[in-house]
Coordinates of C-alpha atoms in Angstrom, one line a residue:
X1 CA 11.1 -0.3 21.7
X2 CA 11.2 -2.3 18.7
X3 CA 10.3 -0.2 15.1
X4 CA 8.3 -2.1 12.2
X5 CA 7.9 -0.8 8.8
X6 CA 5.0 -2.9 7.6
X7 CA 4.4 -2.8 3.5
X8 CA 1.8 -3.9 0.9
X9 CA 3.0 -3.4 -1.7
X10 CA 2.9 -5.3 -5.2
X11 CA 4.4 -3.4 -7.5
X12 CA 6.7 -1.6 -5.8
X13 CA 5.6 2.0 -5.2
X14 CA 4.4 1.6 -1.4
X15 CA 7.8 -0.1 -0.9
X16 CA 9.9 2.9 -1.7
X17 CA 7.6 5.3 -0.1
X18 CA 8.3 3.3 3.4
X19 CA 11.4 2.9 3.3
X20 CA 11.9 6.6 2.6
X21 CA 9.8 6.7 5.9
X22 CA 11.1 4.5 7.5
X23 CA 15.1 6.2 7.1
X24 CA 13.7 9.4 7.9
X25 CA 12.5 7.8 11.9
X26 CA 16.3 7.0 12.6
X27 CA 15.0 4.0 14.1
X28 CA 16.5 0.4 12.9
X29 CA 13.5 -1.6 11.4
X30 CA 12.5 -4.9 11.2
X31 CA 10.4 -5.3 7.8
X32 CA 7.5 -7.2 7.3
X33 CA 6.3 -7.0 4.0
X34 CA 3.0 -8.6 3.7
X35 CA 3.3 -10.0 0.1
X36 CA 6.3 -11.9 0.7
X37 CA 5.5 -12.6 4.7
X38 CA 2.3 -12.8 5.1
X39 CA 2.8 -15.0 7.9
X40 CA 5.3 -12.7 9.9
X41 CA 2.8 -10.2 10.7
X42 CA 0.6 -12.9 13.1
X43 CA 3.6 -14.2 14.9
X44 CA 4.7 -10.4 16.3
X45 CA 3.4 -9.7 19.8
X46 CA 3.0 -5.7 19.7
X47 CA 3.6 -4.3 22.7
X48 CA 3.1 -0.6 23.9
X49 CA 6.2 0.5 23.5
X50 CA 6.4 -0.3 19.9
X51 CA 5.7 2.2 16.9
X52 CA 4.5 0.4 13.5
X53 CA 4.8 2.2 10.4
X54 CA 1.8 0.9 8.4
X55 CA 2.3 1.7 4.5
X56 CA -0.8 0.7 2.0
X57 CA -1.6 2.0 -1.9
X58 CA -4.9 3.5 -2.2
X59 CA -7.2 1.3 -4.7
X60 CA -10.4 3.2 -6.0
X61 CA -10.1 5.8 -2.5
X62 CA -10.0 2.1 -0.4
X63 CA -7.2 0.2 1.2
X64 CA -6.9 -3.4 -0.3
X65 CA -9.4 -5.7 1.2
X66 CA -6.4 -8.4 1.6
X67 CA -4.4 -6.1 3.9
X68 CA -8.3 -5.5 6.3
X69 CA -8.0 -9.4 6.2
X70 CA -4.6 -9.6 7.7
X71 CA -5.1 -7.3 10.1
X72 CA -7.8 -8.6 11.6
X73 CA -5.6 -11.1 12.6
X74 CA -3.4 -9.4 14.6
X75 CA -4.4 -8.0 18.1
X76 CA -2.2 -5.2 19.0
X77 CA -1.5 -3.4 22.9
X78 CA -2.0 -0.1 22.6
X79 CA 1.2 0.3 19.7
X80 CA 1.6 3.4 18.3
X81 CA 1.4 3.1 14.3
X82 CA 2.1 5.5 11.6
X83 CA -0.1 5.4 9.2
X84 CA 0.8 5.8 5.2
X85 CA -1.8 5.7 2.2
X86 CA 0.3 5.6 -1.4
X87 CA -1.8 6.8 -4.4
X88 CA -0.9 6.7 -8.2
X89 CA -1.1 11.1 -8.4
X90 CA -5.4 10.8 -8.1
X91 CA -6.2 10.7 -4.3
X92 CA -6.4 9.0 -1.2
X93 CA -10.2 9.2 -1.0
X94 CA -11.0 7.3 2.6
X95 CA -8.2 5.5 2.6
X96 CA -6.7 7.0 5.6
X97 CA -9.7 6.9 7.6
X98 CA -10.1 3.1 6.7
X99 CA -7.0 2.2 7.4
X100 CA -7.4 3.9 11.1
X101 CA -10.5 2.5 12.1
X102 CA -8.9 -1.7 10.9
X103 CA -5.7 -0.6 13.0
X104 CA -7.6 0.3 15.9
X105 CA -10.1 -2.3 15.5
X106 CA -6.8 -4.1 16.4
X107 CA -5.7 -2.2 19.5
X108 CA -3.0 0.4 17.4
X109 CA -2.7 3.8 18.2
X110 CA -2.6 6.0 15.2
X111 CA -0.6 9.2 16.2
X112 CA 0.2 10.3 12.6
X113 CA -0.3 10.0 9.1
X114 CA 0.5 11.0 5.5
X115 CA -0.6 10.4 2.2
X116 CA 2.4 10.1 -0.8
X117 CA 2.4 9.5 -4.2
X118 CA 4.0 7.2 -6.4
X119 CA 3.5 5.9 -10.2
X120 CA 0.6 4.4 -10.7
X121 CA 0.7 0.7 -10.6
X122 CA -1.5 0.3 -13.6
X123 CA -1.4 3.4 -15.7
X124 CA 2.4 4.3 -15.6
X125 CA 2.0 7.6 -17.3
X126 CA 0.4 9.2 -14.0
X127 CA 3.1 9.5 -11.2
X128 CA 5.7 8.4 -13.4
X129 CA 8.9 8.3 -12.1
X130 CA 7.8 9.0 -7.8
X131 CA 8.6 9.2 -5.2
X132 CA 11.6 11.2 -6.8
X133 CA 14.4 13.4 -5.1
X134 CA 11.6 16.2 -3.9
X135 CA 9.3 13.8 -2.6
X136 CA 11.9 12.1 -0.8
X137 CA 13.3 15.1 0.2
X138 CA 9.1 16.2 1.8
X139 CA 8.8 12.3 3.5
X140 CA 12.5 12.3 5.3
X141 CA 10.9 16.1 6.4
X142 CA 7.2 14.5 7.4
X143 CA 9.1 11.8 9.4
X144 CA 11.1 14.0 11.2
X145 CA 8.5 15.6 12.7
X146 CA 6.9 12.9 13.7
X147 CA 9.5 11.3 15.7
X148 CA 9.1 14.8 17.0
X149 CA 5.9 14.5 18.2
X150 CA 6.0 10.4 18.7
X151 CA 4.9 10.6 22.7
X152 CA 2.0 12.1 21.7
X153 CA -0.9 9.8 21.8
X154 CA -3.9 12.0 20.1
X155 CA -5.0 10.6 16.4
X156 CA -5.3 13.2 14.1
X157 CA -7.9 14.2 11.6
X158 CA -7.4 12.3 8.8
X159 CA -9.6 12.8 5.8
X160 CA -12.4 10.6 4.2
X161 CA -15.9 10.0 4.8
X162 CA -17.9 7.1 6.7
X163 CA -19.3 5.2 5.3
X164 CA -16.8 4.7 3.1
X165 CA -16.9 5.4 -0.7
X166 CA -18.0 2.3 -3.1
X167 CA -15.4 0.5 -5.1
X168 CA -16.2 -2.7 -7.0
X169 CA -12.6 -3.2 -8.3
X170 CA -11.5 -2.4 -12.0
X171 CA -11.2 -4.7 -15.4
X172 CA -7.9 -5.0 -15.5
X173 CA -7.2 -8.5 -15.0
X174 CA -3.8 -9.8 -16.0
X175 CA -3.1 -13.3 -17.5
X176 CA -0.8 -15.6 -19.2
X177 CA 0.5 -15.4 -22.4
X178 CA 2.9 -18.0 -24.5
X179 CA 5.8 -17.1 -22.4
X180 CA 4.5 -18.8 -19.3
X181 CA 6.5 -21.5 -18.4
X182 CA 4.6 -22.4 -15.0
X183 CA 7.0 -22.1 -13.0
X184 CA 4.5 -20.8 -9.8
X185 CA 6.2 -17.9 -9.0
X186 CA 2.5 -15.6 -9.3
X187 CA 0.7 -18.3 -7.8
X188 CA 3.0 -18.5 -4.8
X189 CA 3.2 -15.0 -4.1
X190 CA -0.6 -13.7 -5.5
X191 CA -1.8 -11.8 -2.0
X192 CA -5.7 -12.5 -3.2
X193 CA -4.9 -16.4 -4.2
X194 CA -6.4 -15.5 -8.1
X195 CA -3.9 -17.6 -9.4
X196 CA -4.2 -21.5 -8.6
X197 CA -1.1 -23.2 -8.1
X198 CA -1.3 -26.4 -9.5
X199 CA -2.6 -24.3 -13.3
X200 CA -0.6 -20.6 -12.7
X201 CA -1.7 -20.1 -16.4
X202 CA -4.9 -19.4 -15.1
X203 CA -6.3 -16.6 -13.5
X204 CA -9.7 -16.4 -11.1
X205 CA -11.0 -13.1 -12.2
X206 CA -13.4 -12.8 -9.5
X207 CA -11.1 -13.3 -6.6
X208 CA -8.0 -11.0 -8.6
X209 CA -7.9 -7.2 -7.2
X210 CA -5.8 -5.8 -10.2
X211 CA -2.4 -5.5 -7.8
X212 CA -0.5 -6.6 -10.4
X213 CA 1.8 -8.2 -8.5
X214 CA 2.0 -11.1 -10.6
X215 CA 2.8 -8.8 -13.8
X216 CA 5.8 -7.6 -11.8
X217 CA 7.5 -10.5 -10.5
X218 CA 7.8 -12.8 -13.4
X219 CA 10.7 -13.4 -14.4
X220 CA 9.2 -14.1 -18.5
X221 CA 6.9 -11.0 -18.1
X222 CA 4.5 -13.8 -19.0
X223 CA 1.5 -11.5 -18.1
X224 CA -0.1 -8.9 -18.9
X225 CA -3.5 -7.0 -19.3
X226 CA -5.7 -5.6 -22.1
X227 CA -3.4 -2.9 -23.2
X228 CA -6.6 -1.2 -25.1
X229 CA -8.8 -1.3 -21.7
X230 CA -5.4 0.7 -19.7
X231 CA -5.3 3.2 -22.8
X232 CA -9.1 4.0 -22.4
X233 CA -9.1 4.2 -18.8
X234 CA -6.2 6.3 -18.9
X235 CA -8.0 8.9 -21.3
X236 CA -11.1 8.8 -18.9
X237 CA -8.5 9.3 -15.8
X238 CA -6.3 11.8 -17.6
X239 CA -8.2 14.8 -15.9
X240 CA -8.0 13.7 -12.3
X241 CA -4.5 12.4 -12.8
X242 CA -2.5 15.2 -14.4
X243 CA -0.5 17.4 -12.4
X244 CA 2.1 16.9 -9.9
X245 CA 0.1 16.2 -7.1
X246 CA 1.3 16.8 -3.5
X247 CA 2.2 14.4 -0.2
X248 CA 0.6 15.2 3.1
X249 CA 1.2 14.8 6.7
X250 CA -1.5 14.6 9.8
X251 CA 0.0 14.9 13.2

């Protein structure tokens, strides 16, 4: 049996979440982080015996349309996965439920799932600081028992709602500022392909899903977004977003 822990993840959060997963299986995994490797993930055969840990962030209640694109890709033989949804301290929304129906649209098996929280990729003042020691101390805990239960082969109940709730993206958009020295780096890596690679000044506001990836891995922090539009979102998103709120498990 070979053990994937498979990540989107662009600023980060998602990241820690899976590996905290992915340490609590016991299992040695091979990573396949779809930012940096896109590629990897259509040159795996999954087999039956395998077990896929599948870890996205939640955006607007959705799972990034990128990651449905990748997957689609991929065809699958009956592989157990393990599904995670990573949300910035709001909620998952459908993004479970989505996530199961492109991974068996595939030909996974989804025998488990949890949602987790980590700081929110754009409004660092919700989920600051997570996972921390608790929450890694509940996700070693959640992946116990799943390696537990891992020959099961029923899909639980996971939450949401079909069809699936509208999102249409938010204004955040992040571009360059003086300190860009083009050196491609957020054009290379960009999973939406916003940024163009031959002008990485630039940004293609209609194709860019507010990751911010490309705020994250310059090396200049060379780009940003509208400080003022963060600050009035936050205010509107204060309500839903305070509170420590909790990670979940479905088996």
């Amino acid at each position: 049996m070979r053990f994937y822990n498979i990540f989107f993840s662009p600023t980060g959060g998602t990241e820690k979440v899976a590996d905290i997963v992915a340490k609590g299986t016991k299992l040695d995994a091979e990573e396949i982080d779809l930012i940096k490797e896109p590629d990897k993930l259509m040159k795996v055969k999954f087999e039956k015996k395998d077990l896929c840990l599948v870890a996205v962030p939640s955006y607007g209640g959705r799972i990034p349309s990128v990651v449905t694109d990748m997957f689609r890709k991929v065809k699958a033989d009956g592989t157990k996965a393990i599904l995670v949804a990573v949300f910035g301290n709001r909620m998952i929304d459908d993004t479970l439920l989505e996530l199961q129906d492109v991974l068996e649209a595939s030909g996974f098996v989804c025998i488990a799932g949890m949602e987790a929280v980590a700081e929110h990729s754009l409004m660092h003042q919700f989920g600051t600081g997570r996972p921390d020691q608790q929450d890694e101390k509940e996700l070693l805990e959640f992946a116990a028992k799943i390696m537990q239960n891992s020959e099961a082969q029923s899909t639980p109940a996971f939450p949401g709602n079909r069809p699936y709730r509208e999102y249409g993206g938010v204004p955040l958009k992040p571009v360059a500022n003086g300190k860009c020295t083009s050196c491609g780096l957020c054009a290379k890596e960009c999973p939406a392909g916003a940024i163009p690679l031959d002008n990485p000044k630039m940004t293609d506001k209609d194709k860019c899903i507010s990751c911010m990836h490309c705020v994250a891995v310059c090396p200049k922090k060379a780009r940003n977004y509208s400080k003022l539009v963060s600050f009035i979102a936050g205010l509107k998103m204060k309500k839903v977003c305070s509170g420590r709120k909790e990670n979940k498990l479905y088996l």
